[in-house]
Coordinates of C-alpha atoms in Angstrom, one line a residue:
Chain A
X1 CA -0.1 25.6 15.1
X2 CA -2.4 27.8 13.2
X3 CA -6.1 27.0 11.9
X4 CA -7.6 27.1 8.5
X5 CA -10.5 26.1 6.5
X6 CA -9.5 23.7 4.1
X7 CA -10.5 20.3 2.4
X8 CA -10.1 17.1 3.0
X9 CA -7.6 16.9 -0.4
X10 CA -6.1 20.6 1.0
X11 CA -5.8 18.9 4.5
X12 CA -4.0 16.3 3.3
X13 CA -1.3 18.4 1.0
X14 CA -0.7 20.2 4.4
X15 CA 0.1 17.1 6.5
X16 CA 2.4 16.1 2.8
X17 CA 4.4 19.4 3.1
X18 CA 4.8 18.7 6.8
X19 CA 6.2 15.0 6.3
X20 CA 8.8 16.5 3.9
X21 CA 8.6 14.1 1.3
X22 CA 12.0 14.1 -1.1
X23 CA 10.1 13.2 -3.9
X24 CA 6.5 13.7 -5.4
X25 CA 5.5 11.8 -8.1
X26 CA 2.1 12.9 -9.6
X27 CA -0.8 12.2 -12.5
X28 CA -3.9 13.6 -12.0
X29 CA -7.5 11.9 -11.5
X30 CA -11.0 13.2 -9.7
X31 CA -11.5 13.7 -7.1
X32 CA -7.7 13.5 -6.4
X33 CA -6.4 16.6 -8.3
X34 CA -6.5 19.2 -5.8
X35 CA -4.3 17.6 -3.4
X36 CA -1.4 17.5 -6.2
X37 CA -2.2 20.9 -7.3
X38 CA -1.8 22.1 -3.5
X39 CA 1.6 20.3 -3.6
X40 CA 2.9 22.0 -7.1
X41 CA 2.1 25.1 -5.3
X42 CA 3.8 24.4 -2.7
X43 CA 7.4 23.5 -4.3
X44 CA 6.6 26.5 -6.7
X45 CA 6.4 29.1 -3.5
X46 CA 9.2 27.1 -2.3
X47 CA 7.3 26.1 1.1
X48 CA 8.1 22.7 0.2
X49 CA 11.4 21.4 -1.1
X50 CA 10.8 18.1 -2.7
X51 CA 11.5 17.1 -6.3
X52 CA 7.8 16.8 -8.0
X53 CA 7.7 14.8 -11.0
X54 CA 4.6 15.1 -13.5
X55 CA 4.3 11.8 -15.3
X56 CA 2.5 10.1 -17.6
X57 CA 0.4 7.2 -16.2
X58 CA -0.2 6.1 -12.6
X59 CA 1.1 2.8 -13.1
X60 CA 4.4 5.3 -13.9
X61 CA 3.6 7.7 -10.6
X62 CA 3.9 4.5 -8.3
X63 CA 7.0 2.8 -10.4
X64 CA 9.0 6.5 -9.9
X65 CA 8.0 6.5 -6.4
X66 CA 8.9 3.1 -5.8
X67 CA 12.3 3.9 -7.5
X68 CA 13.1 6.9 -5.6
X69 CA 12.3 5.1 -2.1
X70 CA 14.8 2.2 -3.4
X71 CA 17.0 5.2 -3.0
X72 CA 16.2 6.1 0.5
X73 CA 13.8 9.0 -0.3
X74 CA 10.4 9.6 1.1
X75 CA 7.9 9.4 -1.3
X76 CA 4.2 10.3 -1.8
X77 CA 2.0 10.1 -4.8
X78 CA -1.9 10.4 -4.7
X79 CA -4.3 8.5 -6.5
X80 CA -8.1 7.3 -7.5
X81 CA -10.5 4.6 -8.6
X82 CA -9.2 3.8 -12.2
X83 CA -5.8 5.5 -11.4
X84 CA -5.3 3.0 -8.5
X85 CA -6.4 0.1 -10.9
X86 CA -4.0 1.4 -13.5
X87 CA -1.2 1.5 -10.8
X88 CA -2.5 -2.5 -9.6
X89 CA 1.0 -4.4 -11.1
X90 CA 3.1 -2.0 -9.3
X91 CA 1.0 -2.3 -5.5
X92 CA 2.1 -5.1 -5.6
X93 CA 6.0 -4.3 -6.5
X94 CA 5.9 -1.9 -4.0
X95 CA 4.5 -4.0 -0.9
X96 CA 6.9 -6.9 -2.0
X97 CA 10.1 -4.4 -2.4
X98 CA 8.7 -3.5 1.4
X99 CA 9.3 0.3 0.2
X100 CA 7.3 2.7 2.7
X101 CA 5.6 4.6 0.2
X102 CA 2.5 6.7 1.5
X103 CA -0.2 7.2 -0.6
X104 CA -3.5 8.9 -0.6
X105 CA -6.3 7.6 -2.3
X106 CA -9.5 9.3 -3.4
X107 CA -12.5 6.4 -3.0
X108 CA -14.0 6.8 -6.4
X109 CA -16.4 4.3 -8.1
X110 CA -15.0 1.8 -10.7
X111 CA -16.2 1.7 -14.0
X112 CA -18.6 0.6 -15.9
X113 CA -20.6 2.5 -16.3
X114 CA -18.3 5.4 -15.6
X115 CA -18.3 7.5 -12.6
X116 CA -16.4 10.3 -10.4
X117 CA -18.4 10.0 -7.5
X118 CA -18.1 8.0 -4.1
X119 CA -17.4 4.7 -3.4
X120 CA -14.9 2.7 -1.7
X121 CA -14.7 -0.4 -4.6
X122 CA -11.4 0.7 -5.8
X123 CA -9.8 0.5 -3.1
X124 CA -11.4 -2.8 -1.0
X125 CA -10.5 -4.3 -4.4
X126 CA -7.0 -4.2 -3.6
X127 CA -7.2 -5.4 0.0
X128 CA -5.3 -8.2 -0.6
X129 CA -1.9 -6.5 -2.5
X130 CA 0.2 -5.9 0.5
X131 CA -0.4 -2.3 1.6
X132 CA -1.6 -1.1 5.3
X133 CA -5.6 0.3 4.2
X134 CA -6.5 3.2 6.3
X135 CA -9.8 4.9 6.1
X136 CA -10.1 8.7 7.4
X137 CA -13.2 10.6 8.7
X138 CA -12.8 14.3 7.9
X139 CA -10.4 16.6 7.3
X140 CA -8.0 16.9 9.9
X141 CA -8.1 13.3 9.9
X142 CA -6.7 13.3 6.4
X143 CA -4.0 15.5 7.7
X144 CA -3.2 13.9 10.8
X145 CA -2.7 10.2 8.8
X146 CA -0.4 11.7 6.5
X147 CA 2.0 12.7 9.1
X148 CA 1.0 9.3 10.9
X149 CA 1.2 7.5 7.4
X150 CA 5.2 7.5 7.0
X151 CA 6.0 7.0 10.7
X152 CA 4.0 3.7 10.4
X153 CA 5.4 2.6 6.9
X154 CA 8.9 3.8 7.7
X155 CA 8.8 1.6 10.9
X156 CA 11.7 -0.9 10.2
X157 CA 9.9 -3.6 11.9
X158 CA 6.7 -2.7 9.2
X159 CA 8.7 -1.3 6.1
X160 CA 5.5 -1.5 4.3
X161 CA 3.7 1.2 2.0
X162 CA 0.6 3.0 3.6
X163 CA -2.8 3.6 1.6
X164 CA -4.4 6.5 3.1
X165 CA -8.1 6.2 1.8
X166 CA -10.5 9.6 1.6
X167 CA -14.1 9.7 0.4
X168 CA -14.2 11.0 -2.8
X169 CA -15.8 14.4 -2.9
X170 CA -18.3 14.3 0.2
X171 CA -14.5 14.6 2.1
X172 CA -11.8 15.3 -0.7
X173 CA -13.9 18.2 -1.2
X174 CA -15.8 19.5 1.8
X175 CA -14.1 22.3 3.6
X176 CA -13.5 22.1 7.8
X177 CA -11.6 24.1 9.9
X178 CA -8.5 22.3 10.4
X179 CA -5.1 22.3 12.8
X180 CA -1.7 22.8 10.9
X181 CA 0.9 21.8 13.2
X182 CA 4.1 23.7 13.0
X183 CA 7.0 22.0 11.2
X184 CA 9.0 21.7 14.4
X185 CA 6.2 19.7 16.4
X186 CA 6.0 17.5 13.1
X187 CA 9.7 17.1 12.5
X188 CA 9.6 16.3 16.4
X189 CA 7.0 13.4 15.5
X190 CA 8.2 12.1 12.4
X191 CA 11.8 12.0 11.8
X192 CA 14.4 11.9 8.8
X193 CA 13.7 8.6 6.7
X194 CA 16.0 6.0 7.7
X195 CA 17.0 2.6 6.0
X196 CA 18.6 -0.2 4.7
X197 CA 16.8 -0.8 1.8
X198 CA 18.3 1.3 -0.7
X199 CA 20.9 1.0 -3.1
X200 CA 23.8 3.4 -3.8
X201 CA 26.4 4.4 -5.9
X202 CA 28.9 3.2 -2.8
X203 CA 26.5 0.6 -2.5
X204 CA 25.2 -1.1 -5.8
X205 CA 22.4 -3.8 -5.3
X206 CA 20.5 -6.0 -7.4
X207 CA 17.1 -4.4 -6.8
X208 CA 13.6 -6.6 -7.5
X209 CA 15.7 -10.3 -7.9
X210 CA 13.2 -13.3 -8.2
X211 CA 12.8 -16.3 -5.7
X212 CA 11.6 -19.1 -6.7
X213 CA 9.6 -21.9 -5.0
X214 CA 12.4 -22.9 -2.3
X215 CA 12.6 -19.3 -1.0
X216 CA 9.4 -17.2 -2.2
X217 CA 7.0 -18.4 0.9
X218 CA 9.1 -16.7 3.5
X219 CA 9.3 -13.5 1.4
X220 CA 5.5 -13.7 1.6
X221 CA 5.3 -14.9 5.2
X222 CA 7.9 -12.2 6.0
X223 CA 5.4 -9.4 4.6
X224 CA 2.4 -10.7 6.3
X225 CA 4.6 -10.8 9.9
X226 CA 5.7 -7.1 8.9
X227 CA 1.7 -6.7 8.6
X228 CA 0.6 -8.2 11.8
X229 CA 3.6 -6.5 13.4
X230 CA 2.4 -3.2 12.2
X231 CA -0.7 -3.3 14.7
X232 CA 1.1 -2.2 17.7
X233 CA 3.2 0.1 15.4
X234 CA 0.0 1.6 14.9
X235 CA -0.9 2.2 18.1
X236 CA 2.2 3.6 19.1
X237 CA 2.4 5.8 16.6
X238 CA -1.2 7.1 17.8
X239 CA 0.2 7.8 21.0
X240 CA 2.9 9.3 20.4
X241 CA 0.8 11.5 17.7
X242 CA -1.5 12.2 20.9
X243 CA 1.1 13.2 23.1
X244 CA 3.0 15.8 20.6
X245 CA -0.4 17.4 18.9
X246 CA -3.1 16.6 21.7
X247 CA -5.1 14.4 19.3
X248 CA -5.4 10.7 18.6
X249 CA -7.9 8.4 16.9
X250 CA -7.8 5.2 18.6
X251 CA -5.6 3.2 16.7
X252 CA -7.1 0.2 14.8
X253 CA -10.5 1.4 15.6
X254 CA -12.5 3.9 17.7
X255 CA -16.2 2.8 19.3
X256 CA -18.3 5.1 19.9
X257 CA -21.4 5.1 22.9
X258 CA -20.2 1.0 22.9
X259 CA -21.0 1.0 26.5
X260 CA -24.2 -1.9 27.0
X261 CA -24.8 -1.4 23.4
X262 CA -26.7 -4.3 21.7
X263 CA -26.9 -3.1 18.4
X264 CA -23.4 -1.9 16.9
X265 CA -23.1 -0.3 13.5
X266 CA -19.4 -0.5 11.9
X267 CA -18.7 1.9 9.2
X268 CA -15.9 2.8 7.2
X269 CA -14.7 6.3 6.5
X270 CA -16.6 9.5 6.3
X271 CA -20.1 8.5 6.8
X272 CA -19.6 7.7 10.4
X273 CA -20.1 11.5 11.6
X274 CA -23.9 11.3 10.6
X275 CA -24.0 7.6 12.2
X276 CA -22.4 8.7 15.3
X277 CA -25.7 11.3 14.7
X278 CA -28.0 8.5 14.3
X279 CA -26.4 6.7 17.3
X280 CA -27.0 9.9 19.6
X281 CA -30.6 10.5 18.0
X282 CA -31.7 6.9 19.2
X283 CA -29.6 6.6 22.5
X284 CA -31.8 9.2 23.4
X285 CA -34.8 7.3 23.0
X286 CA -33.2 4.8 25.4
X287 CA -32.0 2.3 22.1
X288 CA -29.3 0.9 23.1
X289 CA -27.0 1.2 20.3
X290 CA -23.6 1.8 19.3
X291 CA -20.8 2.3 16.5
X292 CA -17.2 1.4 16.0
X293 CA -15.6 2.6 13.0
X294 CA -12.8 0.4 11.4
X295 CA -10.0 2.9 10.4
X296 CA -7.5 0.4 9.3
X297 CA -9.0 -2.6 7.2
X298 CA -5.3 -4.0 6.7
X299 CA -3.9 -5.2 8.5
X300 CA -7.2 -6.1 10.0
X301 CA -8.3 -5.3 13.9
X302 CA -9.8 -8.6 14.7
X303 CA -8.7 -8.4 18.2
X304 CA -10.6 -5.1 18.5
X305 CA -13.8 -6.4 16.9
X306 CA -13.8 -9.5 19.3
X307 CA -13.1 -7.4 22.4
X308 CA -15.8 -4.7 21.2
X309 CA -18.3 -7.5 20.1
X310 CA -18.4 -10.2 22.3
X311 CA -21.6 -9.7 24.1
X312 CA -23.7 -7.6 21.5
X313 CA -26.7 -8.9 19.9
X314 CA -26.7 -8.1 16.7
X315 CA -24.2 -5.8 14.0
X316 CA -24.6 -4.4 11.0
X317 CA -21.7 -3.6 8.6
X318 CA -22.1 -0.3 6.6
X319 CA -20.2 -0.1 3.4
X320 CA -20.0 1.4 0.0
X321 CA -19.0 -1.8 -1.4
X322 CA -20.4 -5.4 -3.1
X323 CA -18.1 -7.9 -3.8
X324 CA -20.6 -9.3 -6.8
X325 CA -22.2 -12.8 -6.5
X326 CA -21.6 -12.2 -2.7
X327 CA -21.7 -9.4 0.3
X328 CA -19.3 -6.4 1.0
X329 CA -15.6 -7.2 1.4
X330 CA -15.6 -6.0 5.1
X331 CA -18.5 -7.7 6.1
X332 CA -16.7 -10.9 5.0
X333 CA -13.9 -10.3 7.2
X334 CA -15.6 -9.0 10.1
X335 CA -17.8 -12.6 9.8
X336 CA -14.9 -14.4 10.0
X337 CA -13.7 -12.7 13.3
X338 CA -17.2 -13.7 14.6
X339 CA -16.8 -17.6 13.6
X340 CA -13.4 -17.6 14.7
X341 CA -14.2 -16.3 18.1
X342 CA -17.2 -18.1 18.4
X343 CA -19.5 -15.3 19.4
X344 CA -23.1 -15.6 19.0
X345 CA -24.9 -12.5 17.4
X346 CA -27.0 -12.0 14.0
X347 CA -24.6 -9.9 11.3
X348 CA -26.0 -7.7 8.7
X349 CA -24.6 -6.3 5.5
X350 CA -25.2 -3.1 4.5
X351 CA -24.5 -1.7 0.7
X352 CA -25.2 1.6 0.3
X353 CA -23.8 4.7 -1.2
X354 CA -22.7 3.2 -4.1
X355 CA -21.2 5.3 -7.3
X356 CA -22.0 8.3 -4.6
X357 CA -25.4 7.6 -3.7
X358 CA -26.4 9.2 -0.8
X359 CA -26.7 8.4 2.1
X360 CA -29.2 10.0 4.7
X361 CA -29.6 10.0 8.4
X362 CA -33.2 7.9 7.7
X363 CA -31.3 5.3 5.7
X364 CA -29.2 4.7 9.4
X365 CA -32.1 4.6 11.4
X366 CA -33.4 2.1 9.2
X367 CA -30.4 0.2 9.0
X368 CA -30.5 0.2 13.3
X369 CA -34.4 -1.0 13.2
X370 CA -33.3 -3.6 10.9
X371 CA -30.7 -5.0 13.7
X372 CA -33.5 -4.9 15.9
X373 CA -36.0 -6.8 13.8
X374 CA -33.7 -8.8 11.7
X375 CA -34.4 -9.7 8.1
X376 CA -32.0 -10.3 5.5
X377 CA -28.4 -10.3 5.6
X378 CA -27.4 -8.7 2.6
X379 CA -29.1 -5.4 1.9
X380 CA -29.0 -2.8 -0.8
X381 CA -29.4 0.7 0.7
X382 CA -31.4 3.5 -1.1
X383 CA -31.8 1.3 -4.4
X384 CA -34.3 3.6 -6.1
X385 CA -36.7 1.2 -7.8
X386 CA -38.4 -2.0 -6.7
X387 CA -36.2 -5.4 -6.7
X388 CA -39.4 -7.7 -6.6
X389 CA -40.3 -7.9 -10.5
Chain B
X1 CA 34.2 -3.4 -11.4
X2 CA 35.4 -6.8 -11.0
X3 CA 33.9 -9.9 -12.5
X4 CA 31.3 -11.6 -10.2
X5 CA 31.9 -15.1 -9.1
X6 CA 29.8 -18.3 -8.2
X7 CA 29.9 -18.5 -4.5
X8 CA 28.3 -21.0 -2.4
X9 CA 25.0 -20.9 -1.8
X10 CA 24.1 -21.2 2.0
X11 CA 20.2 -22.3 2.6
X12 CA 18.4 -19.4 5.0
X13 CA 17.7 -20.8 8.4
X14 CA 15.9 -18.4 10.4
X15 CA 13.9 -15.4 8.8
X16 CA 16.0 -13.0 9.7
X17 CA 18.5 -14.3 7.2
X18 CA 16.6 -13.4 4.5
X19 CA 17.2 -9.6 3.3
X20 CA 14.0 -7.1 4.2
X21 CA 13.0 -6.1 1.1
X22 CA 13.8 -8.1 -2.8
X23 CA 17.4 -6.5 -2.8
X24 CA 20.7 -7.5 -2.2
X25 CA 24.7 -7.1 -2.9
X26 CA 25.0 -6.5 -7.0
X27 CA 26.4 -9.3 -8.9
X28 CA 25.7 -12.3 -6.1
X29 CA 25.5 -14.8 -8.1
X30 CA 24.8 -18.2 -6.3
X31 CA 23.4 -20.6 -9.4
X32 CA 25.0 -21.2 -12.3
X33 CA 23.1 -20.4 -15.6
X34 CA 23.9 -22.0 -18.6
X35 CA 21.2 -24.9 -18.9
X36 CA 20.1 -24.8 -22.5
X37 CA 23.7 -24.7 -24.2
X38 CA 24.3 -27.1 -26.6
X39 CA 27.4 -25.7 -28.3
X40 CA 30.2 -24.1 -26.3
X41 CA 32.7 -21.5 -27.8
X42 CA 36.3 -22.3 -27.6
X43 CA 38.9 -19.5 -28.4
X44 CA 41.6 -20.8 -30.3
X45 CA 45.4 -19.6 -30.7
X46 CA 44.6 -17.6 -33.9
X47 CA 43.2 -14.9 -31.5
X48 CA 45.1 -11.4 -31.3
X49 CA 43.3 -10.2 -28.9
X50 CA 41.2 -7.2 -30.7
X51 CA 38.2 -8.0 -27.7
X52 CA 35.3 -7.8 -29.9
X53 CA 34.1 -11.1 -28.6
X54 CA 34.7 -9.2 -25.0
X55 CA 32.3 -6.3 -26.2
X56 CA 29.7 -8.3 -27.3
X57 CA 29.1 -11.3 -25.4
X58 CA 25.4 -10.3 -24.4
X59 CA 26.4 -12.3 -21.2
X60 CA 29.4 -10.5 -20.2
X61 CA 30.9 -13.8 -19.5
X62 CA 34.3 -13.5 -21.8
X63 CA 36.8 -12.1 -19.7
X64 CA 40.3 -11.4 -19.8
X65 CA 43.4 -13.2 -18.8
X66 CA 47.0 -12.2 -18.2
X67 CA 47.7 -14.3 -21.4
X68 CA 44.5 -13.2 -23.4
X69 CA 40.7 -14.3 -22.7
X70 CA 39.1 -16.9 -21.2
X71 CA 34.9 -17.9 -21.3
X72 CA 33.2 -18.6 -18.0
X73 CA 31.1 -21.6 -18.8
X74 CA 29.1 -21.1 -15.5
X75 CA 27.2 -18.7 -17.5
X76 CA 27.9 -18.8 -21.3
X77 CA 24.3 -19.9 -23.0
X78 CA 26.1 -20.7 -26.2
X79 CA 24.3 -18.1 -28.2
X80 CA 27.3 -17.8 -31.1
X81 CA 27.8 -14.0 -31.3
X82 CA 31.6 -14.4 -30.1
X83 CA 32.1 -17.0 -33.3
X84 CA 29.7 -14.4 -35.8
X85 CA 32.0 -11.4 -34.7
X86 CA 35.4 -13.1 -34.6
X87 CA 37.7 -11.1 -37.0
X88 CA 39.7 -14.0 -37.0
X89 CA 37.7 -17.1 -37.1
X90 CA 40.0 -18.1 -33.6
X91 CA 36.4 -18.7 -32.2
X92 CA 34.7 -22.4 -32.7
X93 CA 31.4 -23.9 -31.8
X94 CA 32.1 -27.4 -30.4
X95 CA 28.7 -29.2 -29.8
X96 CA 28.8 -30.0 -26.0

């Protein structure tokens, strides 16, 4: 193990080299770049052996990575906001083709109007094509879910491709000190790829057939099982992580100061360091409040949130999202734990941080008072101008 | 590489009888597909067996025989092409 002081993009290339993919497929985008330049490097200087291919679009960096892991390779490629839209058809091939693909993604606002900062709409706008969503903190988060990343896709019983989500610049490009494991603790965690689903020349296969209405269903059902499934995959492979590197996150998701709280935050990602802040700041003043962060959207940790919610007064869900002409994507689904669990407490929405808007610690207070108070459910954060005209 | 063959389609019955991911043996075929033909080629005894009808079926479905060739109708679609290249003429559209 040694230490260095990298970002969350040159975190992430770190926990890439240590996963030894076979082949790197790569394009480009802000805030993504660094982490593909890291890689080049890397197979340049020959600390990484893997077959990096430069290519022309994203939809092309996830169709060569989908082809090379219908060979049996591991594969990574990296993305961002428009880059992740541009690559949308081919989410879709990949989940379906149940091909464990990892990918990181920058969270990067979607355009229009244009933008390279912060925010987690790309990504929650593909929550529904078929890949597990998993939302890191900080930097040796970033490098810890890589490694974590392929032994959950590469699962058999899960066989599905793994969306690792950082924050666009406030963690792609903030600098920590981080752990490196050494290469023999990581081939110790994660070993060789392994499977069935892969063609040959021995063994020539008929790859992406169709199904039609008699036989489609259970392909679908069959994904969503692999997705459920993939829960206590997840947790194992926490543990295990946690027994080999003396670190672990919790699995689905990790509470923090839950204990008699009555007033819980949820957040997503990086902004939950200055909320776990917020959450000290007030417990002080003998609040009683609380935070759970949701690392993995899909598949979705519903019996967490019922365990964690069941007698709390009042929540408030923090993201940088708006699902227009309604409320934030994960406040939708972490209502409809509630209903289905028949818990009674008041739910709040928070929007904030949009197209990197920032978000400060008096933001969270006011987003705690608001639990306390109650108001409206659906709340834009830090709009700078009055919505009363 | 051998011709593939129609084989009997058996009905999954459990889930895990369907394969993990969209991929299976090459050349399985387990429906027929030939639908939409209304004119099926017939090779005649003026063939001499050059194979340009062999080489250009689109569908790969003239194959050969001890004795010469011989059209799988499973999957011909009746598209002409044999007829168009025949050297010969020994190739007739017959409307079906």
């Amino acid at each position: 193990m040694t230490k260095a002081f990298l970002s969350g993009n040159e975190a992430f290339a770190e926990g890439v080299r240590l996963a030894r993919p076979q082949v790197i497929s790569i394009y480009p985008i802000t805030p993504q770049t660094t982490v593909v330049e890291r890689l080049s490097e890397m197979v340049e200087n020959s600390s990484l052996k893997s077959e990096l291919i430069h290519v022309e679009s994203e939809h092309s960096a996830l169709s060569c990575a989908i082809g090379a892991s219908a060979m049996g390779a591991r594969t990574f490629t990296a993305t961002s906001s428009q880059g992740l839209l541009y690559m949308a058809e081919c989410l879709h091939y990949a989940s379906g083709g149940r091909f464990p693909i990892v990918m990181m993604n920058a969270n990067r606002s979607t355009a229009l109007p244009w933008n390279i900062y912060g925010d987690q709409r790309d990504s929650l706008s593909q929550l529904d094509c078929g890949w597990i969503q998993v939302y890191v903190e900080d930097a040796q988060e970033s490098l810890d879910m890589a490694l974590q990343g392929y032994h959950i896709a590469e699962s058999p019983l899960v066989s599905t491709p793994v969306m690792v989500n950082l924050d666009g610049f406030v963690l792609t490009h903030t600098y920590e000190t981080v752990e490196i494991p050494n290469q023999t603790d990581a081939d110790r965690f994660l070993p060789p790829f392994q499977t069935k689903n892969k063609m040959s020349l021995d063994n020539p296969k008929n790859l992406a057939f169709s199904v039609g209405p008699d036989n489609n269903m259970e392909f679908k059902y069959l994904q969503h099982k692999a997705m459920l499934d993939s829960k206590r995959i997840i947790e194992e492979t926490d543990k295990k992580f946690a027994e080999i590197f003396g670190r672990g996150y919790g699995g689905l998701t990790q509470g923090y100061r839950l204990e008699d709280a009555d007033y819980i935050l949820i957040t997503l990602g990086s902004i939950t360091g200055l909320c776990r802040e917020v959450v000290d700041e007030l417990r002080q003043n003998g609040e009683m409040v609380g935070l759970l962060k949701i690392r993995f959207l899909r598949p979705f940790p519903d019996e967490d949130l019922a365990a964690a919610l069941g007698s709390v007064k009042a929540i408030g869900v923090l993201e940088k999202d708006i699902s227009f002409g309604y409320e934030g994507t994960v406040y939708t689904n972490v209502n409809s734990v509630i209903a289905k669990n028949g818990l009674r407490l008041e739910t709040y929405n928070f929007i904030a941080g949009l197209g990197g808007r920032d978000i400060s610690r008096e933001n969270i207070r006011a987003m705690f008072r608001h639990l306390q108070t109650g108001g409206q459910h659906v709340n834009f954060i830090g709009l700078g101008v009055s919505i009363d005209e | 590489m051998s011709k593939p063959y129609l084989r009997p389609y058996q009905k999954p019955q459990k889930l895990s009888d369907y394969p993990l991911g969209t991929a299976s043996e090459a050349g399985y075929l387990v429906t027929k597909n030939c639908g939409w033909r209304n004119e099926r080629p017939i090779i005649m005894d003026e063939c001499i067996n050059c194979l340009q009808c062999y080489l250009y079926c689109p569908d790969g479905v003239i194959f050969k025989t001890k004795s010469g060739l011989d059209i799988d109708y499973d999957f011909c679609k009746g598209c002409g092409i044999c007829e168009k290249i025949c050297p010969k003429q020994a190739i007739k559209m017959e409307v079906e």
